[in-house]
Amino acid sequence: MKTPEEYRAALSKMKPNIVKDKVVRDPCKDKELDKGINVVAVSYEYAHDQKMKEFMTAKSPLTGKTIHRYNHIPRSKEDLEKRYEMINTLAQETFCAQRCVGSDALYALFMGTYLVDQDKVLNTNYHRHFLEYLKYVQENDIAPAGAITDAKGDRSVSPAEQPERDSYVHVVRKTDKGVYVSGVKSPITTGAYAEEICVLPGRQFAAHEKDFAIAFAIPADAEGITRFVLSPEIKALEGEFSACHGKKYLNKEAMIVFEDVFVPWGRVFLCGEYQYAGRYADFFATVHRFSYCACKPAVFNLLSGAAALISEYNGTEGKYLFSDSKGKLFDIMKNADMIQGMGQAAIKFAKETESGAVLPDPKYANLGKFISGEQFPKAISILQDMAGNLPVSLPHENLLKDKEYGPKVKKVFARKEGIPPEDHYRLNELIRTIAASDEGGLLQFGTRHGGGTIEVEKATIYTQNLKKLQECKKMAKRQAGIE
Ligand SMILES: Cc1cc2nc3c(=O)[nH]c(=O)nc-3n(C[C@H](O)[C@H](O)[C@H](O)COP(=O)(O)OP(=O)(O)OC[C@H]3O[C@@H](n4cnc5c(N)ncnc54)[C@H](O)[C@@H]3O)c2cc1C
């Protein structure tokens, strides 16, 4: 398995196709990308930690070797438990573990390629190719990016009718050696610091749209790919009192533009079998929303901790007018437990697929993601309420040490006795980062949209409940005495 240093060295060696305002020669030397790289590096680091080996690594059924759990396809409920623990542990450190998207893409491709190959009419051989690729990923401990979301263009217009054909990644032409693809996938987490990109369709397509039904894996620096670093407003924080998310870690997404990119047949995992594109997207959505069930409890716990501390530091614990800090705290805390409960239910009701992979229960995985997307803005709002103005009214941190100005600015921190001004500063700076910074805003968007919109989650949950609804109606009729 790779060490964090080996991961960095591999990135530094890649051909420069990353563009910020100009070309980035080495992402490890870019201040902001380096913070994103730090996040993925933690996943490499933890896999070498003896205390975490049990859930950070797995034995590959393909090679018999010990591999990173992110590159292991779950085959049992026990595997799902360990995957859950890995993601949750990483999120406790990095907020968003980032490596899940690519790992979930591998997981979905494993099930998708197996499924399409069972179709005797189509006579495809994608699963064998995919297993070869998976072996390569495992042996080289690669953390691929997962590129599912197309640019999509005008949402009211179907893919084939888009004025810009590149709104969806599609096949341009085929040769006996492979396919050429063009199009845009964006925004892609780790896109600027991944060695490989796994591309999957993000939706179902009709027969006349079969050129959009394409899945493949490609080195991220392949000819014809440009990776644009997004959210330039998000800068690395450098203050002594800056929160670890911002100072050490950042979320960085990339827009990936494919222009006539050659993909050899061995790395093509769907090409024109439009009937199965939706299944690939569904597999990804389910496993990725399960990942949310694992990371988001850590995020809500962080919010709860910050909320509890700020009440302590400001002397706002207990009852006040119509409210009680306990009630506010409860409204944040409950979410971690509810989402964790959904994750556990998704494991309990997980089903083995014919491919040998186990699929978390879609309804509970979607419910966990749905709760996190719906509740995160509310939890942020409660935290803002509990914190008062200080997170957005901090004086410059250098002044705290200044002989002349230090005593003056420290007056604003003279709150609960015994709490040093520096600790007040740090806690309020953490809350500012989460609730009032550019990076915090991105994380809020990520919690809402990452892995799909709330509407598609609702639709999935509703569809999963349709059978039960008939039983519900029968029960209501019985109780009402309707024949
Ligand atoms: C921080 C972050 C990280 C991400 N990382 C990744 C990644 O690594 N890989 C990846 O593939 N994707 C990634 N995504 C993309 C994410 O999956 C998408 O944002 C999500 O699927 C929603 O798609 P969209 O943003 O295009 O929103 P849209 O689909 O445009 O939805 C926006 C709104 O419009 C509504 N809407 C959609 N279509 C219609 C319609 N036809 N008519 C009326 N209303 C409509 C929706 O209900 C929603 O309210 C990331 C997103 C974020 C924010």
XYZ file of C-alpha atoms and ligand atoms in Angstrom:
536
model
C 0.000 0.000 0.000
C 1.103 3.544 -0.748
C 2.381 5.918 1.894
C 1.231 9.558 1.843
C 4.663 10.474 0.451
C 4.349 7.970 -2.403
C 0.902 9.350 -3.239
C 2.349 12.862 -3.412
C 5.304 11.688 -5.510
C 2.922 10.031 -7.991
C 0.944 13.293 -8.356
C 4.103 15.348 -8.864
C 5.155 13.098 -11.751
C 1.950 13.584 -13.756
C 1.756 15.580 -16.977
C 0.579 19.126 -16.219
C -3.044 19.473 -17.358
C -4.387 21.241 -14.250
C -5.420 24.862 -14.732
C -6.157 27.398 -12.004
C -5.785 30.864 -13.504
C -2.763 29.364 -15.217
C -1.268 25.876 -15.532
C -0.345 24.219 -12.237
C 2.882 22.270 -12.833
C 2.760 20.324 -9.571
C -0.436 20.207 -7.462
C 1.626 19.396 -4.349
C 3.285 22.801 -4.648
C 0.009 24.698 -4.960
C -1.067 26.116 -1.595
C -4.759 25.253 -1.954
C -4.507 21.943 -3.813
C -1.951 20.824 -1.251
C -4.663 21.089 1.440
C -6.934 18.842 -0.606
C -4.060 16.421 -1.107
C -3.605 16.384 2.680
C -7.139 15.001 3.016
C -6.524 12.046 0.693
C -3.097 11.569 2.290
C -4.801 10.918 5.649
C -6.534 7.891 4.119
C -3.123 6.542 3.072
C -1.603 7.336 6.454
C -4.324 5.629 8.502
C -4.001 2.416 6.455
C -0.472 2.017 7.841
C -1.578 2.587 11.429
C -1.661 -0.726 13.323
C -4.575 0.475 15.478
C -6.725 1.112 12.401
C -5.536 -1.707 10.165
C -8.617 -3.795 10.887
C -11.007 -1.354 9.223
C -8.636 0.613 6.956
C -7.417 -2.436 5.037
C -8.879 -5.609 3.557
C -7.713 -8.781 1.856
C -8.211 -8.639 -1.896
C -10.220 -11.583 -3.263
C -8.466 -10.893 -6.586
C -4.852 -11.094 -5.430
C -4.989 -12.354 -1.831
C -2.920 -9.329 -0.817
C -3.655 -6.708 1.822
C -5.126 -3.649 0.132
C -6.618 -0.317 1.111
C -10.249 -0.780 2.103
C -11.243 2.035 -0.250
C -10.203 -0.276 -3.096
C -12.047 -3.284 -1.716
C -15.544 -4.068 -2.990
C -17.741 -4.926 0.029
C -18.864 -8.556 -0.102
C -20.561 -8.912 3.268
C -22.309 -6.917 5.961
C -19.103 -7.108 7.947
C -17.314 -5.397 5.053
C -19.959 -2.662 5.103
C -19.500 -2.212 8.871
C -15.770 -1.764 8.371
C -16.242 0.561 5.409
C -18.597 2.604 7.585
C -16.029 2.781 10.373
C -13.285 3.803 7.940
C -15.298 6.668 6.438
C -16.581 7.854 9.810
C -13.079 7.818 11.306
C -11.649 9.781 8.376
C -14.490 12.327 8.512
C -13.781 12.944 12.205
C -10.398 14.263 11.081
C -11.054 15.783 7.659
C -14.793 16.665 7.632
C -15.205 15.227 4.100
C -13.019 12.191 3.414
C -13.144 12.979 -0.344
C -11.832 9.564 -1.396
C -15.334 8.044 -1.159
C -16.517 9.291 -4.555
C -13.897 7.405 -6.566
C -14.165 4.367 -4.332
C -17.944 4.346 -4.726
C -17.458 4.628 -8.492
C -15.347 1.433 -8.390
C -18.000 -0.243 -6.232
C -20.765 0.727 -8.702
C -18.714 -0.338 -11.727
C -18.141 -3.746 -10.151
C -21.897 -4.358 -9.866
C -22.818 -2.591 -13.115
C -20.345 -4.409 -15.355
C -21.405 -7.752 -13.903
C -25.071 -6.958 -14.521
C -24.730 -5.867 -18.143
C -22.605 -8.924 -18.972
C -25.488 -11.175 -17.866
C -27.562 -9.848 -20.776
C -27.164 -12.630 -23.330
C -28.430 -10.431 -26.174
C -25.719 -7.834 -25.627
C -22.881 -10.345 -25.260
C -20.509 -7.896 -23.517
C -17.341 -8.602 -21.593
C -17.012 -5.561 -19.352
C -16.732 -7.280 -15.988
C -13.531 -9.126 -16.903
C -11.999 -5.849 -18.102
C -13.136 -4.107 -14.959
C -11.605 -6.784 -12.707
C -8.278 -6.278 -14.492
C -8.577 -2.555 -13.860
C -9.554 -3.094 -10.224
C -6.501 -5.292 -9.758
C -4.345 -2.484 -11.171
C -5.966 0.021 -8.791
C -5.464 -2.301 -5.819
C -1.853 -3.180 -6.632
C -0.910 0.476 -7.146
C -3.138 1.730 -4.315
C -4.707 4.382 -6.510
C -7.354 6.793 -5.222
C -9.334 7.560 -8.389
C -11.735 10.478 -8.701
C -15.354 9.563 -9.473
C -16.814 11.580 -12.348
C -20.558 11.049 -12.604
C -22.088 14.534 -12.848
C -22.176 15.893 -16.393
C -22.372 19.622 -17.099
C -25.957 18.758 -18.191
C -26.766 22.031 -19.974
C -30.386 23.195 -20.051
C -32.155 20.952 -17.533
C -35.445 21.140 -19.431
C -33.849 19.724 -22.582
C -32.888 16.071 -23.117
C -29.193 15.152 -23.554
C -29.487 14.571 -27.311
C -31.209 17.929 -27.863
C -28.670 20.032 -25.944
C -27.247 22.879 -28.044
C -23.797 22.010 -26.617
C -23.166 18.314 -27.284
C -20.349 18.270 -24.701
C -22.886 18.985 -21.945
C -22.795 15.202 -21.507
C -19.734 12.993 -21.930
C -20.266 10.901 -25.046
C -18.605 8.647 -27.586
C -17.229 10.559 -30.556
C -15.979 7.576 -32.553
C -14.890 3.977 -32.149
C -11.912 2.100 -33.580
C -10.836 -1.510 -33.173
C -8.492 -0.333 -30.392
C -10.919 1.730 -28.339
C -13.238 4.734 -28.182
C -12.757 8.492 -28.355
C -14.823 10.528 -25.891
C -15.650 14.205 -25.386
C -17.688 16.148 -22.854
C -17.598 17.799 -19.443
C -17.896 16.293 -15.957
C -18.082 18.830 -13.130
C -17.618 19.422 -10.208
C -15.364 16.467 -9.411
C -13.923 16.123 -5.905
C -10.177 15.262 -5.919
C -10.293 15.762 -9.711
C -7.097 17.837 -9.551
C -5.240 15.426 -7.255
C -6.228 11.987 -8.463
C -4.054 9.734 -10.592
C -7.051 8.189 -12.344
C -10.622 9.166 -13.169
C -13.516 6.699 -13.194
C -16.297 7.984 -15.427
C -19.873 6.721 -15.067
C -23.165 7.845 -16.591
C -25.161 10.060 -14.243
C -28.616 9.061 -15.499
C -30.563 6.787 -17.806
C -30.639 7.405 -21.543
C -33.017 6.552 -24.383
C -32.071 4.401 -27.383
C -31.319 7.447 -29.552
C -28.994 8.714 -26.783
C -26.851 5.593 -26.608
C -23.625 7.524 -27.295
C -23.998 9.067 -23.830
C -24.161 5.642 -22.176
C -20.441 5.395 -21.531
C -18.339 4.309 -18.556
C -14.566 4.071 -18.467
C -11.396 4.664 -16.462
C -8.558 6.874 -17.635
C -5.295 8.284 -16.266
C -6.137 11.832 -15.166
C -3.315 13.271 -17.279
C -4.280 11.460 -20.506
C -4.033 13.342 -23.798
C -7.101 15.550 -24.368
C -8.034 16.049 -20.693
C -7.954 19.469 -19.006
C -8.712 19.776 -15.301
C -9.876 23.207 -14.147
C -9.564 23.917 -10.426
C -12.852 25.335 -9.131
C -13.844 27.810 -6.400
C -10.827 30.145 -6.636
C -12.284 32.211 -3.783
C -11.518 29.414 -1.334
C -8.059 30.080 0.027
C -5.891 28.151 2.459
C -6.048 29.688 5.945
C -2.718 30.512 7.509
C -3.442 32.044 10.896
C -2.083 30.546 14.095
C -5.658 30.232 15.343
C -7.168 29.073 12.035
C -9.235 25.900 12.186
C -7.693 22.698 10.935
C -10.245 22.610 8.104
C -8.911 25.465 6.034
C -5.420 25.513 7.460
C -4.530 21.864 6.924
C -7.423 20.571 4.823
C -9.616 21.905 2.012
C -12.206 20.506 -0.359
C -11.150 21.128 -3.927
C -13.223 20.230 -6.948
C -12.268 20.255 -10.619
C -14.121 20.650 -13.883
C -12.876 17.885 -16.148
C -13.042 18.600 -19.858
C -12.590 15.651 -22.220
C -11.710 16.512 -25.820
C -11.436 13.555 -28.146
C -9.816 11.458 -25.423
C -8.795 7.937 -26.427
C -9.864 5.104 -24.095
C -8.621 1.590 -24.953
C -11.313 -1.136 -24.953
C -9.761 -2.735 -21.880
C -10.752 0.331 -19.876
C -14.253 0.776 -21.317
C -16.974 -0.511 -18.961
C -20.135 0.515 -20.832
C -20.464 1.752 -24.375
C -23.859 2.208 -25.951
C -25.847 -0.230 -23.751
C -28.225 2.595 -22.847
C -30.609 0.215 -21.030
C -28.020 -0.144 -18.254
C -26.804 3.454 -17.853
C -29.499 4.177 -15.270
C -28.521 1.070 -13.305
C -24.898 2.239 -13.128
C -26.084 5.634 -11.883
C -28.410 3.994 -9.334
C -25.689 1.693 -8.005
C -23.419 4.694 -7.563
C -26.146 6.778 -5.916
C -26.946 4.041 -3.394
C -23.389 3.309 -2.335
C -22.421 6.986 -2.283
C -25.426 7.913 -0.157
C -24.412 5.091 2.164
C -21.015 6.815 2.440
C -22.863 9.963 3.510
C -24.531 7.933 6.266
C -21.010 7.224 7.521
C -19.366 10.658 7.246
C -22.206 12.978 8.201
C -22.640 11.742 11.794
C -19.042 12.905 12.353
C -19.894 16.301 10.865
C -23.017 16.772 13.006
C -21.021 15.650 16.052
C -18.470 18.354 15.304
C -21.283 20.907 15.110
C -22.706 19.633 18.416
C -19.307 19.900 20.082
C -18.808 23.454 18.839
C -22.338 24.418 19.945
C -21.891 22.924 23.426
C -18.527 24.642 23.877
C -19.718 28.050 22.733
C -22.537 27.941 25.297
C -19.991 27.016 27.942
C -17.537 29.758 26.909
C -20.178 32.481 26.578
C -22.171 31.592 29.682
C -25.314 30.824 27.687
C -25.990 27.341 29.030
C -29.434 26.669 30.434
C -32.791 28.414 30.162
C -33.152 31.866 28.619
C -36.481 33.569 27.855
C -38.396 31.090 25.695
C -35.506 28.733 25.001
C -33.022 26.394 26.603
C -29.535 25.720 25.218
C -30.210 22.005 25.749
C -33.100 22.151 23.282
C -30.964 23.880 20.666
C -28.160 21.403 21.165
C -30.623 18.534 20.890
C -31.775 19.806 17.493
C -28.215 19.512 16.199
C -27.223 16.312 18.013
C -30.217 14.199 17.023
C -29.145 14.306 13.377
C -25.908 12.416 13.957
C -27.831 9.603 15.628
C -30.608 9.534 13.033
C -28.148 9.391 10.121
C -26.055 6.760 11.879
C -29.248 4.778 12.451
C -30.022 4.943 8.732
C -26.496 3.761 7.947
C -26.900 0.828 10.322
C -30.304 -0.015 8.806
C -28.762 0.172 5.312
C -26.242 -2.437 6.470
C -28.818 -4.627 8.233
C -31.043 -4.778 5.141
C -28.164 -4.901 2.631
C -28.552 -7.513 -0.106
C -26.038 -9.670 -1.851
C -25.975 -9.073 -5.590
C -25.173 -11.781 -8.124
C -21.852 -10.055 -8.744
C -20.745 -11.069 -5.243
C -20.860 -7.479 -3.965
C -23.280 -6.573 -1.211
C -25.523 -3.546 -1.826
C -26.583 -1.344 1.126
C -30.353 -0.970 1.360
C -31.244 1.898 -1.033
C -34.131 3.249 1.040
C -32.138 3.664 4.236
C -29.011 4.898 2.431
C -31.155 7.555 0.733
C -32.908 8.451 3.977
C -29.577 9.019 5.713
C -28.386 11.307 2.935
C -31.790 13.017 2.802
C -31.730 13.794 6.534
C -28.206 15.178 6.321
C -29.024 17.395 3.313
C -32.217 18.683 4.860
C -30.924 19.171 8.401
C -27.440 20.572 7.786
C -28.602 24.133 6.964
C -30.870 24.033 10.042
C -28.011 22.864 12.254
C -25.765 25.616 10.871
C -28.478 28.148 11.589
C -28.790 26.929 15.211
C -25.022 27.122 15.621
C -25.052 30.701 14.290
C -27.819 31.520 16.755
C -25.955 29.992 19.699
C -22.615 31.596 18.831
C -23.805 35.196 18.623
C -21.779 37.668 16.567
C -18.242 36.751 17.567
C -17.394 34.252 14.780
C -17.860 37.066 12.248
C -16.552 39.860 14.488
C -13.063 38.714 15.378
C -10.231 41.248 15.522
C -7.003 40.369 13.714
C -5.396 37.470 15.584
C -1.952 39.147 15.637
C -3.371 41.817 17.927
C -3.815 39.309 20.744
C -0.041 39.173 21.162
C 0.508 42.890 20.639
C 1.751 44.722 23.726
C -0.266 47.854 23.075
C -3.429 46.506 21.457
C -3.558 43.023 23.013
C -5.114 44.095 26.343
C -7.678 46.233 24.486
C -8.922 43.565 22.027
C -8.927 40.841 24.681
C -11.739 42.691 26.474
C -14.251 41.218 24.019
C -13.193 37.712 25.100
C -13.680 38.371 28.817
C -16.642 36.042 29.088
C -16.833 32.877 31.216
C -14.021 33.065 33.747
C -11.039 30.795 33.209
C -11.293 30.536 29.405
C -8.161 32.054 27.813
C -8.828 34.620 25.032
C -6.873 32.409 22.621
C -9.312 29.529 23.186
C -12.247 31.862 22.581
C -10.565 32.959 19.388
C -9.919 29.414 18.195
C -13.447 28.202 18.872
C -15.057 31.203 17.191
C -12.699 30.831 14.247
C -13.764 27.170 13.918
C -17.422 28.212 13.919
C -16.697 30.951 11.380
C -15.003 28.420 9.102
C -17.948 26.029 9.303
C -20.775 28.554 9.237
C -19.564 31.748 7.590
C -16.606 31.118 5.276
C -16.296 30.375 1.562
C -15.126 26.863 2.433
C -18.028 26.433 4.875
C -20.399 27.494 2.106
C -18.937 24.894 -0.218
C -19.342 22.202 2.428
C -22.980 23.241 2.843
C -23.527 22.910 -0.914
C -21.706 19.576 -0.816
C -23.977 18.288 1.942
C -27.047 19.326 -0.020
C -26.051 18.334 -3.560
C -23.159 15.865 -3.308
C -24.413 12.442 -4.405
C -27.592 13.947 -5.891
C -30.314 16.461 -5.118
C -32.910 16.121 -2.371
C -35.598 15.595 -5.039
C -33.972 12.449 -6.426
C -33.498 11.122 -2.897
C -37.173 11.723 -2.158
C -38.136 10.003 -5.411
C -36.009 6.967 -4.524
C -37.394 6.738 -0.994
C -40.957 7.110 -2.283
C -40.484 4.443 -4.962
C -38.978 2.081 -2.405
C -42.087 2.623 -0.259
C -44.683 2.059 -2.987
C -45.238 -1.602 -2.155
C -45.627 -0.730 1.509
C -48.106 2.004 0.590
C -50.569 -0.629 -0.649
C -50.339 -2.323 2.748
C -50.812 1.071 4.430
C -53.987 1.672 2.415
C -55.297 -1.782 3.318
C -54.639 -1.058 6.988
C -56.421 2.307 6.792
C -59.398 0.676 5.041
C -59.536 -2.078 7.641
C -59.465 0.414 10.508
C -62.097 2.571 8.797
C -64.305 -0.398 8.097
C -64.125 0.059 4.297
C -64.727 -3.194 2.399
C -19.012 20.179 -3.140
C -19.513 19.260 -4.212
C -18.740 18.151 -4.568
C -19.168 17.302 -5.602
N -18.375 16.237 -5.970
C -18.750 15.462 -7.017
C -17.910 14.395 -7.478
O -16.838 14.133 -6.924
N -18.314 13.668 -8.547
C -19.481 13.923 -9.199
O -19.779 13.233 -10.165
N -20.296 14.926 -8.793
C -19.963 15.702 -7.728
N -20.777 16.730 -7.323
C -21.975 17.027 -8.099
C -23.274 16.579 -7.446
O -23.442 15.201 -7.567
C -24.398 17.369 -8.146
O -24.261 18.701 -7.710
C -25.775 16.828 -7.852
O -25.962 15.590 -8.472
C -26.853 17.799 -8.343
O -26.663 18.125 -9.687
P -26.595 19.658 -10.128
O -25.631 20.352 -9.259
O -26.363 19.666 -11.575
O -28.006 20.256 -9.766
P -29.322 20.210 -10.650
O -29.585 18.819 -11.098
O -29.255 21.261 -11.688
O -30.414 20.572 -9.562
C -30.550 21.887 -9.034
C -32.016 22.122 -8.691
O -32.813 22.067 -9.866
C -33.836 21.075 -9.727
N -33.987 20.457 -11.055
C -33.139 19.604 -11.673
N -33.596 19.289 -12.896
C -34.758 19.949 -13.058
C -35.722 20.032 -14.111
N -35.571 19.340 -15.243
N -36.793 20.824 -13.923
C -36.965 21.513 -12.772
N -36.108 21.467 -11.737
C -35.014 20.701 -11.883
C -33.342 20.123 -8.647
O -34.403 19.473 -7.968
C -32.588 21.076 -7.736
O -33.495 21.698 -6.866
C -20.387 17.565 -6.266
C -21.171 18.668 -5.875
C -20.747 19.511 -4.878
C -21.604 20.700 -4.519
